[in-house]
Coordinates of C-alpha atoms and ligand atoms in Angstrom, one line a residue:
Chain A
X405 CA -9.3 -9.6 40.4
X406 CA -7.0 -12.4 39.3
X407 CA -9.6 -14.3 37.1
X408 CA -9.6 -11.1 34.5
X409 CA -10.0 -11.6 31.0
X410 CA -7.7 -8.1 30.2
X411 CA -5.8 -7.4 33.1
X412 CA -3.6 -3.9 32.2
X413 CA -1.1 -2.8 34.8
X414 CA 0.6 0.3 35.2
X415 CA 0.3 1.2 31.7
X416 CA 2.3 4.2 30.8
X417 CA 3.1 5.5 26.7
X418 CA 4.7 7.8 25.5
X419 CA 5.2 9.5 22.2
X420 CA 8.6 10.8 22.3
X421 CA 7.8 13.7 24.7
X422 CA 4.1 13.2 24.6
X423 CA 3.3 11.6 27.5
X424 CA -0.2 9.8 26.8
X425 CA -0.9 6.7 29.1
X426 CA 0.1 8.1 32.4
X427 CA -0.4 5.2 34.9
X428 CA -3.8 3.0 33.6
X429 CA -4.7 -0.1 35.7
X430 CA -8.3 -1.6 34.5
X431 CA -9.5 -5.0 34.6
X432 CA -12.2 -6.6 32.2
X433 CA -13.7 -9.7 33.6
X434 CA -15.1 -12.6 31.3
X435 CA -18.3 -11.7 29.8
X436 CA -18.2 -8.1 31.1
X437 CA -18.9 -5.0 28.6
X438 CA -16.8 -1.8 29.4
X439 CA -17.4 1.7 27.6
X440 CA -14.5 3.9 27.5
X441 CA -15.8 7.7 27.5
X442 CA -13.8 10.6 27.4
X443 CA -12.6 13.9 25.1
X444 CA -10.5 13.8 22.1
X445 CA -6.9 13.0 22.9
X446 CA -7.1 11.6 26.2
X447 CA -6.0 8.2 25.1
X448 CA -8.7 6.1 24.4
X449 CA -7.8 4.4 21.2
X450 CA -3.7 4.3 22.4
X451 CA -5.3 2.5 25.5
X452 CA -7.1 0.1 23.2
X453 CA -4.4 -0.6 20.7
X454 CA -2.1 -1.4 23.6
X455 CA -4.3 -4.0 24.5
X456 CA -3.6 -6.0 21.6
X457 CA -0.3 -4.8 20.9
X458 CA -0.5 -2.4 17.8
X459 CA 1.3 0.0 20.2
X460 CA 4.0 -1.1 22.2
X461 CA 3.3 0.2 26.1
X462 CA 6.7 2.3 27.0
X463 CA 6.1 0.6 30.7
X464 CA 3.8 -1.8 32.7
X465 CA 2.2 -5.0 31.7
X466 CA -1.2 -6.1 29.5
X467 CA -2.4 -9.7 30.5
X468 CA -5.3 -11.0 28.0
X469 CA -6.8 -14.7 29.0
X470 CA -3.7 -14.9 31.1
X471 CA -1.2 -14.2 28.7
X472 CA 1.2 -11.5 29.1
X473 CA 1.6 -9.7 25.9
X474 CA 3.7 -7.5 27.1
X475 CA 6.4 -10.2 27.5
X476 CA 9.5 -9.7 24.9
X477 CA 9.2 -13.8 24.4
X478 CA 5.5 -13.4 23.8
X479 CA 4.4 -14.5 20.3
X480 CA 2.6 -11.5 19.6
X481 CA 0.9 -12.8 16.4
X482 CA -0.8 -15.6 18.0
X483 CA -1.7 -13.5 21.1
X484 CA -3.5 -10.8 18.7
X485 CA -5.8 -14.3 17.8
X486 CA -7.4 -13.7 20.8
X487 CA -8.5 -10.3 20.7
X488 CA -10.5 -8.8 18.0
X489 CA -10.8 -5.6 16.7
X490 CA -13.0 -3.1 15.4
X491 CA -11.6 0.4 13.5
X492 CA -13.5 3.6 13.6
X493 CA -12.5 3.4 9.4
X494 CA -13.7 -0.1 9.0
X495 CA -10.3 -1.4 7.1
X496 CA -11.9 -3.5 5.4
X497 CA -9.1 -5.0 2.5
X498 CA -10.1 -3.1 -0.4
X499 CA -8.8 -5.6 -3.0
X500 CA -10.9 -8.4 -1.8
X501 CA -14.1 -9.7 -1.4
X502 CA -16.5 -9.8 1.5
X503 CA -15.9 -13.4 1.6
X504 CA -12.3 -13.2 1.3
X505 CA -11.7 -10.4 4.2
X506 CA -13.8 -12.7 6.6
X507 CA -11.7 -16.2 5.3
X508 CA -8.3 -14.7 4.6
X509 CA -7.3 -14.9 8.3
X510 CA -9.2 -18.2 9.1
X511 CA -7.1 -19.9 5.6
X512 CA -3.8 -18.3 6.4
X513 CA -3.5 -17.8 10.1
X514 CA -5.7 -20.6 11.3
X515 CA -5.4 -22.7 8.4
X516 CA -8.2 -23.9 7.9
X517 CA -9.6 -25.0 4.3
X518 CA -11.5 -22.8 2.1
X519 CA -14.6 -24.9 2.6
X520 CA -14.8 -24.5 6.1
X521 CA -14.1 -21.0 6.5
X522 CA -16.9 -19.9 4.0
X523 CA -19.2 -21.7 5.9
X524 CA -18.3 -19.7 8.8
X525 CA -18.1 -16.8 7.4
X526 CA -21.6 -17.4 6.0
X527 CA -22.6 -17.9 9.3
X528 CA -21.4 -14.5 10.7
X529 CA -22.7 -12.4 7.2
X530 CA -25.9 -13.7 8.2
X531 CA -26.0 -13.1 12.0
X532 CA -24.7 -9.8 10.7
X533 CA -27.6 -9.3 8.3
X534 CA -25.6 -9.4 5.8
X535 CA -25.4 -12.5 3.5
X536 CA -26.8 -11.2 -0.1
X537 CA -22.9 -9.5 0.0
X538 CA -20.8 -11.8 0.3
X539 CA -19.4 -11.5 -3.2
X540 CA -19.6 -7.7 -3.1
X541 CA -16.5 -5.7 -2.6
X542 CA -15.6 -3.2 0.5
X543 CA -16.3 -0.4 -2.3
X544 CA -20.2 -1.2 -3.1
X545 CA -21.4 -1.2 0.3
X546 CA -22.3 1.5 2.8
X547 CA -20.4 2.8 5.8
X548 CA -22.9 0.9 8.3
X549 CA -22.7 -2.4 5.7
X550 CA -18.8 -2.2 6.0
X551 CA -18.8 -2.0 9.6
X552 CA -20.9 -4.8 10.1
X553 CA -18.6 -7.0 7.5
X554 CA -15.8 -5.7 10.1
X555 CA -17.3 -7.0 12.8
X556 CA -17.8 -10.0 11.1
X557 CA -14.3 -10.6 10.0
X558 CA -13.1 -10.0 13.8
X559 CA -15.6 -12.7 15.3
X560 CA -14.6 -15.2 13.0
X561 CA -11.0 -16.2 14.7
X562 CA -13.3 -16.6 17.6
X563 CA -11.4 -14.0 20.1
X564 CA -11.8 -13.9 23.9
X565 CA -12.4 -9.8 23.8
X566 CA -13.8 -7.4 21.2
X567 CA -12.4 -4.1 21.4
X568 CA -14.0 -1.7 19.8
X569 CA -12.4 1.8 18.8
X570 CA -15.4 4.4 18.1
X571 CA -17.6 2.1 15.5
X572 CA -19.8 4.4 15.0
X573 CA -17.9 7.6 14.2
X574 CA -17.6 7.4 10.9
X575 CA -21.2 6.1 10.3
X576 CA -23.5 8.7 9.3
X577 CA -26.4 8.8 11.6
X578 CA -29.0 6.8 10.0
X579 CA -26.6 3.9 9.7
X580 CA -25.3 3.8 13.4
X581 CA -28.2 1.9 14.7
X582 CA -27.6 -1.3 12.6
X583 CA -23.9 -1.4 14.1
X584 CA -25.5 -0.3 17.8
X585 CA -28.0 -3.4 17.4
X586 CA -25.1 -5.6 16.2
X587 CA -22.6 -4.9 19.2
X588 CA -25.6 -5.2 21.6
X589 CA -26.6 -8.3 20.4
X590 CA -22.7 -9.4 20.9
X591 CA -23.2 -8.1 24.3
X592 CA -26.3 -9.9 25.6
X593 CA -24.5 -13.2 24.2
X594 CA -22.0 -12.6 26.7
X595 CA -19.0 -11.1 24.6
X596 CA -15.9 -9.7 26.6
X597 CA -15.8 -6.4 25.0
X598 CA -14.2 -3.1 25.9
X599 CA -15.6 -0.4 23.8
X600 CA -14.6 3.1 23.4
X601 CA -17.3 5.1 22.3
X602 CA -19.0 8.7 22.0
X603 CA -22.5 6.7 22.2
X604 CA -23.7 7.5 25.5
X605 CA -26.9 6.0 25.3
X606 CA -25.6 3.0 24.2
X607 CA -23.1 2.7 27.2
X608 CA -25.9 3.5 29.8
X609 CA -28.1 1.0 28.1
X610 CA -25.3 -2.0 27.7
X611 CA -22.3 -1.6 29.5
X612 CA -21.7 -3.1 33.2
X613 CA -18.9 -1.1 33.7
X614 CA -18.3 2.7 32.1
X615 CA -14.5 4.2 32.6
X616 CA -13.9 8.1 32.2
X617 CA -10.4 8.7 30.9
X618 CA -8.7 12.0 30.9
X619 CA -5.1 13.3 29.7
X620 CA -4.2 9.8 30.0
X621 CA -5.4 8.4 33.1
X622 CA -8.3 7.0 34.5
X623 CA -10.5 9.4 36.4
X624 CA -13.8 7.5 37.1
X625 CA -14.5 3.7 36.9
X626 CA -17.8 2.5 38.0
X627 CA -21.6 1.2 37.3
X628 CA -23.1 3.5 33.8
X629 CA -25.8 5.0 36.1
X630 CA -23.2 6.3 38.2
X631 CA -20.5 7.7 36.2
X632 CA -22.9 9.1 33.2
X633 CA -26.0 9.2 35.7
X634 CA -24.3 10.5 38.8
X635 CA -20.3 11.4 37.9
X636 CA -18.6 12.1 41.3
X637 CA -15.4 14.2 39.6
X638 CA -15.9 17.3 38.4
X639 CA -13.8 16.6 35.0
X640 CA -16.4 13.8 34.2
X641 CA -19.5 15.9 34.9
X642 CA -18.2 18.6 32.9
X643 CA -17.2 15.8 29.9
X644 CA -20.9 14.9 29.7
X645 CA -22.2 18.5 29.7
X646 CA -20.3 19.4 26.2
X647 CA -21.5 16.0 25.1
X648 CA -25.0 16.9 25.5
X649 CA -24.7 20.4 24.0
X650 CA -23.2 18.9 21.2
X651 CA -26.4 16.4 20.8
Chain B
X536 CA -5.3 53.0 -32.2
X537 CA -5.5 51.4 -29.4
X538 CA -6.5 47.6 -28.9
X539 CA -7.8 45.8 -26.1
X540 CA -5.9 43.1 -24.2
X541 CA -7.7 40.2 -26.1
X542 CA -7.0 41.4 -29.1
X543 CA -3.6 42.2 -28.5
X544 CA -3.4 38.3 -27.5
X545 CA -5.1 37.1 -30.2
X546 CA -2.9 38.8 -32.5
X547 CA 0.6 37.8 -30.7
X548 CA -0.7 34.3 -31.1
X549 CA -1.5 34.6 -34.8
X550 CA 1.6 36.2 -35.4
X551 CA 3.7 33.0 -33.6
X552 CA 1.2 30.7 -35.7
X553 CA 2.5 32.6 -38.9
X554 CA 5.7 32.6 -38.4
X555 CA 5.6 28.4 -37.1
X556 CA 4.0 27.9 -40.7
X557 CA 6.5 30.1 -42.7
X558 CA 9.2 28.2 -41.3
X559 CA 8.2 25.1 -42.0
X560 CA 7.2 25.9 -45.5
X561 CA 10.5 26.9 -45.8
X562 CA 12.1 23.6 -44.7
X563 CA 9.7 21.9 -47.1
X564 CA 11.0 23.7 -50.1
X565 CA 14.4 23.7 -49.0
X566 CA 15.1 20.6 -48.3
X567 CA 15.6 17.8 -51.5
X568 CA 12.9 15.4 -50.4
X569 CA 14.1 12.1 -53.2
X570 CA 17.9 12.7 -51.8
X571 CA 16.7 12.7 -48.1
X572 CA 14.3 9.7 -48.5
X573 CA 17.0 7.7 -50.3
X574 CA 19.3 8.0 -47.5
X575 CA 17.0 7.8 -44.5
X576 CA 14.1 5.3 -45.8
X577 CA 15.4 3.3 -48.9
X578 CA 13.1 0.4 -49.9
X579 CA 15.4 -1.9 -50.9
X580 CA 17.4 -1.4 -47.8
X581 CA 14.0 -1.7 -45.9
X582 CA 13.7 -4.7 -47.2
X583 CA 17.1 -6.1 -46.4
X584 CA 16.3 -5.8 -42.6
X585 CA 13.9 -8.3 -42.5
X586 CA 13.7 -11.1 -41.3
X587 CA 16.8 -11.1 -39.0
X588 CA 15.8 -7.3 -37.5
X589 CA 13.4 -9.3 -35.9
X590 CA 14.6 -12.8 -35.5
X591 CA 17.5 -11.6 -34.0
X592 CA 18.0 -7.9 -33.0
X593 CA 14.2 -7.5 -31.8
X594 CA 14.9 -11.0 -30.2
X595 CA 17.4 -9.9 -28.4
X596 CA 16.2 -6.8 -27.3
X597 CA 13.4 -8.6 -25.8
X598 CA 15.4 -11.0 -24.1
X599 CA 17.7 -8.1 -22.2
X600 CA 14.6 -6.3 -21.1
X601 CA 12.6 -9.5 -19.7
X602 CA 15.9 -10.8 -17.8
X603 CA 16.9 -7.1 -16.8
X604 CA 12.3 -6.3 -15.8
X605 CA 12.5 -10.0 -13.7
X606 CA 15.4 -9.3 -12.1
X607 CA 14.7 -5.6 -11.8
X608 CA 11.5 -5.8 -10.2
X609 CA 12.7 -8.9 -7.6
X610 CA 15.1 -7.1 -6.2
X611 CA 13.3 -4.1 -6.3
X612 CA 10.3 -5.4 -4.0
X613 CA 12.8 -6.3 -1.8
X614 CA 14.5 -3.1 -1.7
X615 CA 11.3 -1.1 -1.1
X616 CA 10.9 -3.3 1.6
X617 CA 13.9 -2.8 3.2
X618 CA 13.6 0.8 2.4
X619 CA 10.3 0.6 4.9
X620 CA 11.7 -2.0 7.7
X621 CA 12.4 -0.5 10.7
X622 CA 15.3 -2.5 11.6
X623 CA 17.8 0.7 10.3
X624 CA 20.6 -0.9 8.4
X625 CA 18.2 -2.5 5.5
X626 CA 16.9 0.9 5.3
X627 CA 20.2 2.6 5.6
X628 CA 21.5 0.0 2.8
X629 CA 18.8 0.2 0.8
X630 CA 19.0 4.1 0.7
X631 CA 22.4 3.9 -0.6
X632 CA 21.8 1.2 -3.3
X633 CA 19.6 3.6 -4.4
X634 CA 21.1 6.8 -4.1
X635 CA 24.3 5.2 -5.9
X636 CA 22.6 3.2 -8.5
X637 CA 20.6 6.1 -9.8
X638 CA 23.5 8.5 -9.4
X639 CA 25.8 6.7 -12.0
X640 CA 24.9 6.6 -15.9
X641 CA 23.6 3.1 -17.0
X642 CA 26.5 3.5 -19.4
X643 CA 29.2 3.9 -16.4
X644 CA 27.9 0.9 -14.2
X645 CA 27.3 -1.6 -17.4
X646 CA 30.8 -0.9 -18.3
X647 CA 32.4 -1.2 -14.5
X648 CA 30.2 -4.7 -13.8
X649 CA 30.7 -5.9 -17.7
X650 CA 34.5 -5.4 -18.3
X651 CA 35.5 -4.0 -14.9
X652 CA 34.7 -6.8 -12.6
X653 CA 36.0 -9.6 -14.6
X654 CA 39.4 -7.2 -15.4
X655 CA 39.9 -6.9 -11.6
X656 CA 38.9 -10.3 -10.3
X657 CA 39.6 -12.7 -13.5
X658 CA 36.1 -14.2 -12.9
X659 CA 34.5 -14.0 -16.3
X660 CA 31.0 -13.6 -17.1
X661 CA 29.3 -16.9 -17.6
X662 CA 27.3 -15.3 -21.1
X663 CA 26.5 -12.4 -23.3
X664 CA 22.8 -12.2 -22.8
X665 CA 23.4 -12.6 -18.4
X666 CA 26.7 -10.2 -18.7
X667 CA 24.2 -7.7 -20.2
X668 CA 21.1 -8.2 -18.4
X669 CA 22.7 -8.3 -14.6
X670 CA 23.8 -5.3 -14.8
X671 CA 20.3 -3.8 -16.4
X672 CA 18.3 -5.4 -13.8
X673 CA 20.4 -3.8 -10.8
X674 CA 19.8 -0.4 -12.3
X675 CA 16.2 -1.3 -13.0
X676 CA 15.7 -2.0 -9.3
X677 CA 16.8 1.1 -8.0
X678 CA 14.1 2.8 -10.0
X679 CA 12.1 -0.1 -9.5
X680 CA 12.1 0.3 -5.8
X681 CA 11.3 3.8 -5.5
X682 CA 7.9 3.3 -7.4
X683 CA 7.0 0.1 -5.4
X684 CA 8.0 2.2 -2.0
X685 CA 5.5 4.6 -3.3
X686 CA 2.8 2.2 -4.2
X687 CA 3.5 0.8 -0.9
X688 CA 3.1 4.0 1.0
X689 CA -0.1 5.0 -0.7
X690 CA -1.8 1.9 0.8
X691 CA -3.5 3.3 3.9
X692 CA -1.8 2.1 7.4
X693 CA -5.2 0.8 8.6
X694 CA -5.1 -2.1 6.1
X695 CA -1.8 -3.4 7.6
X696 CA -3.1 -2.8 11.3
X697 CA -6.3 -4.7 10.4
X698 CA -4.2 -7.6 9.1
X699 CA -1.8 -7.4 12.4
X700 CA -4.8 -7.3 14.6
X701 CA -6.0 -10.5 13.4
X702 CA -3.1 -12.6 13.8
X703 CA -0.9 -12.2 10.4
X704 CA 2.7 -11.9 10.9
X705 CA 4.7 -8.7 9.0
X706 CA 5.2 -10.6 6.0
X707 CA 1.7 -12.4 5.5
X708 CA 0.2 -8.8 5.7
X709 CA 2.3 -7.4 3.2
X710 CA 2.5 -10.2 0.7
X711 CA -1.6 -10.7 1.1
X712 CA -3.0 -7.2 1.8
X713 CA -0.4 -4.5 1.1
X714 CA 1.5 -5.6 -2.2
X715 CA -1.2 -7.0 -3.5
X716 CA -3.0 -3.1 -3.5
X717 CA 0.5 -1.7 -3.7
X718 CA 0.3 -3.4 -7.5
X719 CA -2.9 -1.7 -8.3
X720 CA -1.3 1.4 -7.9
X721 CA 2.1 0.9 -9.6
X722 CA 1.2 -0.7 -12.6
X723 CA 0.9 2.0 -14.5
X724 CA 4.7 3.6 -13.4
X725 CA 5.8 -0.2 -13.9
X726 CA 5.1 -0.4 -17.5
X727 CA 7.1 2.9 -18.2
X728 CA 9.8 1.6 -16.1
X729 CA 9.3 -1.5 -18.6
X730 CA 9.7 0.9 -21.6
X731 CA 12.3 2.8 -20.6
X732 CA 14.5 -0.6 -19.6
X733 CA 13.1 -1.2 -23.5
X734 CA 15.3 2.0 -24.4
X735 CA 18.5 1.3 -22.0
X736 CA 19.1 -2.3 -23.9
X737 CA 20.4 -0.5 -26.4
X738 CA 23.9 0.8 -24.7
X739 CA 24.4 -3.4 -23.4
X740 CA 26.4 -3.7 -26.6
X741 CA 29.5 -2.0 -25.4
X742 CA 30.1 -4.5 -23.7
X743 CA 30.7 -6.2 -27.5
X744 CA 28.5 -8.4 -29.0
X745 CA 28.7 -11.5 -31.4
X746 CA 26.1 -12.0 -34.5
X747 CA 23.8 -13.7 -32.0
X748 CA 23.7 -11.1 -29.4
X749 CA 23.0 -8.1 -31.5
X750 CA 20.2 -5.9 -30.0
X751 CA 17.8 -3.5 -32.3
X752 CA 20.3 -0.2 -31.9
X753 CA 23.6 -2.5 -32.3
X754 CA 21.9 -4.2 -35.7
X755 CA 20.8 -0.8 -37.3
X756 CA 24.1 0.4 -36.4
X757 CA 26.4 -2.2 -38.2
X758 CA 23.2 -2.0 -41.3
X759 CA 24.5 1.8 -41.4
X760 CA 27.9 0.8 -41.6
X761 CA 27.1 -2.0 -43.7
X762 CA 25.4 -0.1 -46.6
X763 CA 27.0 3.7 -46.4
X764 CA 23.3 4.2 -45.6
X765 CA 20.8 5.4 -42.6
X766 CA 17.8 3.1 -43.2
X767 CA 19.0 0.5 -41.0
X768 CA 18.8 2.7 -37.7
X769 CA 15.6 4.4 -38.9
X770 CA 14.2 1.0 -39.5
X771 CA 15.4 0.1 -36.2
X772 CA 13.7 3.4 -34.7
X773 CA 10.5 2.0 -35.9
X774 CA 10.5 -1.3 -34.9
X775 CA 11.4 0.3 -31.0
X776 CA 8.2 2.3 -31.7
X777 CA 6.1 -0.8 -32.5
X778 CA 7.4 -1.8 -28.6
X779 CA 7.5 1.4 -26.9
X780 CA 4.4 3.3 -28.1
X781 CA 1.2 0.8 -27.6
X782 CA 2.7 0.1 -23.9
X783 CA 3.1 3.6 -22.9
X784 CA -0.5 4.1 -24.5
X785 CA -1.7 1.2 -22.6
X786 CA 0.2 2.7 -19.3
X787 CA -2.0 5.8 -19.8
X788 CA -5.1 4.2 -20.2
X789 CA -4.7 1.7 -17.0
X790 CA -3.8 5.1 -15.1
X791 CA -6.8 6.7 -16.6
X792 CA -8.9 4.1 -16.2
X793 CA -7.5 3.6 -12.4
X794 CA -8.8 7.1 -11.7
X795 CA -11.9 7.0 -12.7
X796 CA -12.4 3.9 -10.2
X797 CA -11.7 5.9 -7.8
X798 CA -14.1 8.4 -8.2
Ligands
ATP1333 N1 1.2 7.0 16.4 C1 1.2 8.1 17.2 N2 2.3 8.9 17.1 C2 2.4 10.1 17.9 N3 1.4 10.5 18.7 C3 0.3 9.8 18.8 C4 0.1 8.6 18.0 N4 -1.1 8.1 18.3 C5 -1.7 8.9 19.1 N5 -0.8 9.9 19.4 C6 -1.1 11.0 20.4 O1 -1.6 10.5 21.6 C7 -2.6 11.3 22.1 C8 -3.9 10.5 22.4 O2 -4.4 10.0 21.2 P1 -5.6 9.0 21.1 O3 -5.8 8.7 19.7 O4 -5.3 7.8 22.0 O5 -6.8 9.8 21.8 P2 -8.3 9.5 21.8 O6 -8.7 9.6 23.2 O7 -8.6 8.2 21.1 O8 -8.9 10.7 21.0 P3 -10.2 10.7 19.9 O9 -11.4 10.8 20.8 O10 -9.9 12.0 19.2 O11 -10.1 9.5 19.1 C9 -2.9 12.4 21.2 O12 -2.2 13.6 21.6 C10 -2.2 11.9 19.9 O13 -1.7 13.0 19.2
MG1334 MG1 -9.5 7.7 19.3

């Protein structure tokens, strides 16, 4: 697949001893959503957060809109433009406003003027449904409200790929849907996003591609139906069992 | 008779009240209050300090702390800093500043910077006021650093990930999200770093003074010698208590006020 958006190659990390990528090679095409499934401390976020660099892969490469990050001469700060991401806490900056944590990148990294940038960010509060805030502070709104002003924040540098590290983990249950709705929305608009998630309805209802990781590799890569409908390994099958006991 | 242990309690803590208030009865009665008051807190005397206590020994004072705060807390932000790089020789150098800086009495380093350095090089300080306030400031920011490293470590790693992961350099996330809510934390600590550099003014005039440079401690002290008479320190005392007490007050009710927010 030469064309990818993400291309990741031979991805190994390691933690000191702890060995935690062991060998990844995926492939996100443009416009294609990929779920990321698979127990606690297998890798999924480390996988993520190589992708745009918060962790430095100990070997192998990570292309994104055919740039290698991975490259020593790569400026990594104007690479990270391109992909945006979405915590499991939200880290929204506590010490500023709605407003300001959507324009403080677009002013100071992109820099454009404060006029501009709030009418973007406008924009994206109220595609979020969220434009009555905009003067609040991270503080006064809810989980679910936070998460959507983090989403926000992240589409307005315009990136090639979302990644998304477990949105809706944090959320308690009656404010996941309003995230859910958002990222699917992002989705049928024809987002590249690769999303690691617990939400297995949500994968089997959006994603084109679902991925299985375990103890830092990939075990099963293939349609939703398939891997959550149909899993061929045995590690996956017995993955989604304890997920729906837990449910 | 036996008692139970409450009462046993209650009576060992009347019997410690007792005795507090005996004793101090004592000292009232003892002590020859006009004799004491004419020597410590005599109005004439009191009235003799003013106006040049605070035209120029509370002026003074005021100039050594701001110089010695400014400088103090500059190179202290970039100490904690480089306390937190991971390139290892800032941190390794900025351990030791520390470690050395707050190891040695303020009275030892003002007297090897003040007289020392000019005795063994010939260079001579270019002023009173920066003689005295360069040396202040480099003490300052080895406290100074210590409380900004802590505010900087209580801001939660997310923030600066969130700022990375949308394009800002190192720098641009500290100077616009981390220090920034660093502050919020170490205000508070900052103000009694501020009082306390308040306090250490007062040992800058070993390093001699002239009648412009006196500081608060320096003036009461040559007022004592002056008049065979203590008002002049205790006047001084007071007017460091009109500095020190409504900012430590003020310290206690930002922190206060800091945790309730939280909540
Ligand atoms: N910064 C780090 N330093 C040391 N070890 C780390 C670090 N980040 C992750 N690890 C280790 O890497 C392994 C994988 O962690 P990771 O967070 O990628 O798992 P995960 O699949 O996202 O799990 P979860 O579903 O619980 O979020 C774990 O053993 C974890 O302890
Ligand atoms: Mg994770």
């Amino acid at each position: 697949m030469t064309d990818a958006l993400v291309r990741i190659e031979a991805l190994h990390k390691r933690f000191g001893a702890n060995h935690v990528l062991r060998g990844i090679d995926l492939a996100v095409a443009r416009g294609e959503v990929v779920c990321i499934i698979g127990p606690s401390g297998s890798g999924k976020s480390t996988l993520l957060r190589c992708v745009n660099m918060l962790e430095t892969p100990s070997e192998g490469k990570v292309y994104v809109d055919g740039v290698e990050l991975t490259d020593p001469d790569c400026d990594l700060d104007r690479a990270r433009t391109s992909t945006g991401m979405v915590f499991q806490s939200f880290n929204l900056f506590a010490h500023m406003s709605v407003m300001d944590n959507i324009t403080i990148a677009l002013r100071k990294v992109l820099k454009q003027d404060r006029a501009t940038a709030e009418a973007k960010a406008t924009k994206l509060l109220t595609r979020v449904g969220l434009a009555e805030k905009a003067a609040s502070y991270p503080a006064q709104l809810s989980g679910g409200q936070q998460q959507r002003v983090a989403i926000a924040r992240a589409l307005a540098m315009e990136p090639k790929v979302m990644l998304f590290d477990e949105a809706t983990s944090a959320l308690d249950p009656e404010l996941v849907g309003d995230v859910l709705r958002v990222m699917r929305e992002l989705a049928e608009e024809g987002m590249t996003m690769l999303v690691v998630t617990h939400e297995m309805d949500f994968a089997r209802g959006v994603a084109d591609r679902v991925v299985f990781m375990d103890a830092g590799v990939v075990v099963e890569d293939g349609h939703p139906d398939q891997v959550i409908g149909n899993p061929r390994e045995e590690r996956t099958r017995r993955f989604l069992t304890n997920v729906r006991d837990r449910d | 008779m036996s008692l139970s242990r409450r009462q046993r309690l209650r009576l060992a803590r009347g019997g410690v009240y007792s005795a507090t208030v005996a004793a101090l009865v004592l000292i009232l009665l003892a002590v020859d209050w006009g004799a004491l008051g004419g020597a410590l807190f005599k109005w004439s005397i009191v009235r003799d300090q003013f106006p040049d206590i605070l035209t120029t020994a509370l002026r003074n004072t005021v100039i050594f702390t701001i110089f010695g705060f400014i400088g103090g807390l500059s190179l202290g932000l970039l100490l904690a800093i480089m306390r937190l790089s991971s390139v290892k020789p800032y941190r390794w150098f900025a351990a030791t500043y520390i470690e050395v800086l707050r190891g040695i009495p303020l009275l030892v380093t003002l007297l090897i910077l003040g007289f020392g350095i000019p005795i063994a090089t010939g260079w001579q300080w270019p002023n009173p006021y920066i003689q005295g306030s360069v040396p202040l400031a480099l003490v300052a920011a080895a406290y100074i650093a210590e409380t900004v490293r802590a505010g900087i470590e209580a801001v939660p790693r997310g923030q600066m990930e969130a700022a990375r992961s949308l394009g800002m350099s190192y720098t641009r996330a500290m100077a616009t999200i981390i220090i920034p809510q660093a502050f919020r934390v170490i205000v508070p600590p900052l103000t009694n770093e501020f009082v306390l550099l308040i306090k250490d003014t007062s040992l800058i005039s070993v390093l001699g003074v002239t009648a412009s440079t006196l500081d608060l401690a320096r003036f009461g002290r040559n007022g004592v010698n002056d008049t065979a008479n203590a008002t002049p320190l205790v006047v001084a005392g007071l007017v460091y208590l009109a500095l020190t007490v409504p900012l430590t007050q003020l310290a206690a009710w930002m922190e206060r006020r800091s945790k309730a927010g939280r909540r």
